[in-house]
């Protein structure tokens, strides 16, 4: 059976790989991916990840960039729905990609989007979040409470050592490009959990998983919630999310 998967995005600056790879895997499996932006305009990925962050390096891998070029012509991407028009009940699953460039703040800090995410969460359907996308869940309050919707879940997100390392490597040239907020993603996510031990960092490595070798990739599944750390997990994340959609509760 096929499923309708909602993918909210900012107007610009999202991560190329974290959007294009899951989109490719899900659509190849026959699922419908619906995009949503604040104003309903065609979004754009972080250009540095397409061109190379520093001296042509540190950007997306060639295959992910090819998937993104294909995505740019997809009708659902060129004509996204509005965040305010999201009907949670009309979607079987939600996927929250990440990105670290300044344009991501529009998406990560939106009250409108957080309210839609909170409404979707109550349905108990599959939710996937990768990298900074986990921040949306950490900041989204469960209905009638001051607790995050993931307060009682195990989760991963962008680990502090990765965020800090990328910042120190590039700050001399790019300033705070790799520091979206003053707090590290890991610190904010961990603070939203009932117990610090619910955060799972994953292995200390910066090797990327690929379509044919996911030995370096890492994800955490807790019930219908799936999380991943960074673009290097995108293939495994997309594949595991596809499996979640095949479970009876997701249909």
GROMACS .gro file of C-alpha atoms in nm, residues 65-221:
model
  157
   65UNK     CA    1   2.277   1.647  -0.570
   66UNK     CA    2   2.147   1.455  -0.870
   67UNK     CA    3   1.838   1.351  -0.672
   68UNK     CA    4   1.785   1.715  -0.576
   69UNK     CA    5   1.802   1.830  -0.938
   70UNK     CA    6   1.535   1.570  -1.015
   71UNK     CA    7   1.328   1.684  -0.717
   72UNK     CA    8   1.335   2.043  -0.841
   73UNK     CA    9   1.110   1.943  -1.129
   74UNK     CA   10   0.858   1.747  -0.923
   75UNK     CA   11   0.512   1.912  -0.913
   76UNK     CA   12   0.473   1.854  -0.538
   77UNK     CA   13   0.799   2.045  -0.481
   78UNK     CA   14   0.733   2.330  -0.722
   79UNK     CA   15   0.380   2.381  -0.583
   80UNK     CA   16   0.393   2.310  -0.209
   81UNK     CA   17   0.096   2.363   0.019
   82UNK     CA   18   0.095   2.624   0.296
   83UNK     CA   19   0.195   2.530   0.649
   84UNK     CA   20  -0.135   2.681   0.762
   85UNK     CA   21  -0.324   2.452   0.522
   86UNK     CA   22  -0.170   2.129   0.651
   87UNK     CA   23  -0.440   1.875   0.738
   88UNK     CA   24  -0.265   1.626   0.969
   89UNK     CA   25  -0.545   1.375   0.934
   90UNK     CA   26  -0.491   1.362   0.556
   91UNK     CA   27  -0.133   1.235   0.589
   92UNK     CA   28  -0.009   0.892   0.687
   93UNK     CA   29   0.332   1.014   0.802
   94UNK     CA   30   0.545   1.323   0.857
   95UNK     CA   31   0.913   1.370   0.786
   96UNK     CA   32   1.112   1.662   0.931
   97UNK     CA   33   1.443   1.725   0.752
   98UNK     CA   34   1.722   1.941   0.886
   99UNK     CA   35   1.975   2.198   0.776
  100UNK     CA   36   2.191   2.445   0.964
  101UNK     CA   37   2.211   2.765   0.754
  102UNK     CA   38   2.030   3.080   0.879
  103UNK     CA   39   1.718   3.028   0.665
  104UNK     CA   40   1.632   2.722   0.874
  105UNK     CA   41   1.525   2.941   1.167
  106UNK     CA   42   1.200   3.023   0.984
  107UNK     CA   43   1.109   2.654   0.999
  108UNK     CA   44   1.263   2.553   1.330
  109UNK     CA   45   1.103   2.839   1.524
  110UNK     CA   46   0.759   2.856   1.359
  111UNK     CA   47   0.462   2.850   1.597
  112UNK     CA   48   0.226   2.768   1.309
  113UNK     CA   49   0.429   2.465   1.208
  114UNK     CA   50   0.481   2.351   1.566
  115UNK     CA   51   0.104   2.354   1.621
  116UNK     CA   52   0.054   2.137   1.312
  117UNK     CA   53   0.327   1.899   1.426
  118UNK     CA   54   0.168   1.872   1.771
  119UNK     CA   55  -0.167   1.790   1.612
  120UNK     CA   56  -0.010   1.527   1.389
  121UNK     CA   57   0.181   1.373   1.681
  122UNK     CA   58  -0.142   1.296   1.866
  123UNK     CA   59  -0.247   1.068   1.578
  124UNK     CA   60   0.027   0.818   1.659
  125UNK     CA   61   0.139   0.791   1.298
  126UNK     CA   62   0.502   0.763   1.181
  127UNK     CA   63   0.717   1.070   1.235
  128UNK     CA   64   1.075   1.092   1.115
  129UNK     CA   65   1.324   1.367   1.202
  130UNK     CA   66   1.686   1.403   1.103
  131UNK     CA   67   1.959   1.638   1.227
  132UNK     CA   68   1.814   1.983   1.314
  133UNK     CA   69   1.466   1.852   1.231
  134UNK     CA   70   1.459   1.694   1.577
  135UNK     CA   71   1.460   2.047   1.722
  136UNK     CA   72   1.104   2.099   1.597
  137UNK     CA   73   0.988   1.803   1.805
  138UNK     CA   74   1.194   1.911   2.106
  139UNK     CA   75   1.025   2.252   2.090
  140UNK     CA   76   0.673   2.121   2.024
  141UNK     CA   77   0.462   2.083   2.336
  142UNK     CA   78   0.230   1.789   2.393
  143UNK     CA   79  -0.134   1.897   2.412
  144UNK     CA   80  -0.223   2.054   2.745
  145UNK     CA   81   0.130   2.027   2.886
  146UNK     CA   82   0.464   2.210   2.891
  147UNK     CA   83   0.647   1.890   2.796
  148UNK     CA   84   0.798   1.819   2.458
  149UNK     CA   85   0.619   1.560   2.245
  150UNK     CA   86   0.941   1.353   2.255
  151UNK     CA   87   0.991   1.389   2.632
  152UNK     CA   88   0.939   1.017   2.685
  153UNK     CA   89   1.109   0.892   2.368
  154UNK     CA   90   1.458   0.774   2.285
  155UNK     CA   91   1.609   0.992   2.016
  156UNK     CA   92   1.921   1.103   1.841
  157UNK     CA   93   1.993   1.429   1.656
  158UNK     CA   94   2.298   1.619   1.533
  159UNK     CA   95   2.566   1.528   1.791
  160UNK     CA   96   2.754   1.809   1.958
  161UNK     CA   97   3.093   1.684   1.839
  162UNK     CA   98   2.981   1.708   1.475
  163UNK     CA   99   2.825   2.054   1.510
  164UNK     CA  100   3.120   2.189   1.707
  165UNK     CA  101   3.377   2.036   1.474
  166UNK     CA  102   3.215   2.181   1.161
  167UNK     CA  103   3.194   2.523   1.327
  168UNK     CA  104   3.559   2.527   1.437
  169UNK     CA  105   3.672   2.409   1.094
  170UNK     CA  106   3.492   2.683   0.903
  171UNK     CA  107   3.436   2.977   1.141
  172UNK     CA  108   3.746   3.161   1.017
  173UNK     CA  109   3.582   3.190   0.675
  174UNK     CA  110   3.207   3.142   0.727
  175UNK     CA  111   3.147   3.277   1.078
  176UNK     CA  112   2.848   3.112   1.249
  177UNK     CA  113   2.727   2.930   0.937
  178UNK     CA  114   2.736   2.596   1.123
  179UNK     CA  115   2.587   2.735   1.447
  180UNK     CA  116   2.217   2.789   1.382
  181UNK     CA  117   2.153   2.883   1.745
  182UNK     CA  118   2.369   2.966   2.046
  183UNK     CA  119   2.282   2.630   2.204
  184UNK     CA  120   2.403   2.310   2.043
  185UNK     CA  121   2.127   2.094   1.895
  186UNK     CA  122   2.219   1.801   2.118
  187UNK     CA  123   2.198   2.015   2.432
  188UNK     CA  124   1.854   2.154   2.349
  189UNK     CA  125   1.715   1.815   2.251
  190UNK     CA  126   1.853   1.647   2.563
  191UNK     CA  127   1.704   1.919   2.783
  192UNK     CA  128   1.361   1.843   2.635
  193UNK     CA  129   1.377   1.477   2.740
  194UNK     CA  130   1.257   1.333   3.070
  195UNK     CA  131   1.596   1.167   3.123
  196UNK     CA  132   1.932   1.259   2.963
  197UNK     CA  133   1.995   0.890   2.892
  198UNK     CA  134   1.713   0.892   2.635
  199UNK     CA  135   1.948   1.078   2.400
  200UNK     CA  136   2.155   0.832   2.196
  201UNK     CA  137   2.463   0.986   2.036
  202UNK     CA  138   2.559   0.698   1.812
  203UNK     CA  139   2.913   0.598   1.709
  204UNK     CA  140   3.196   0.851   1.698
  205UNK     CA  141   3.251   0.865   1.325
  206UNK     CA  142   3.201   1.102   1.034
  207UNK     CA  143   3.186   0.835   0.768
  208UNK     CA  144   2.872   0.857   0.559
  209UNK     CA  145   2.635   0.576   0.485
  210UNK     CA  146   2.555   0.517   0.119
  211UNK     CA  147   2.288   0.345  -0.086
  212UNK     CA  148   2.492   0.024  -0.084
  213UNK     CA  149   2.670   0.043   0.254
  214UNK     CA  150   2.489   0.164   0.566
  215UNK     CA  151   2.749   0.035   0.813
  216UNK     CA  152   2.850   0.391   0.906
  217UNK     CA  153   2.492   0.518   0.937
  218UNK     CA  154   2.288   0.535   1.257
  219UNK     CA  155   1.920   0.583   1.343
  220UNK     CA  156   1.707   0.543   1.654
  221UNK     CA  157   1.354   0.405   1.641
   0.00000   0.00000   0.00000
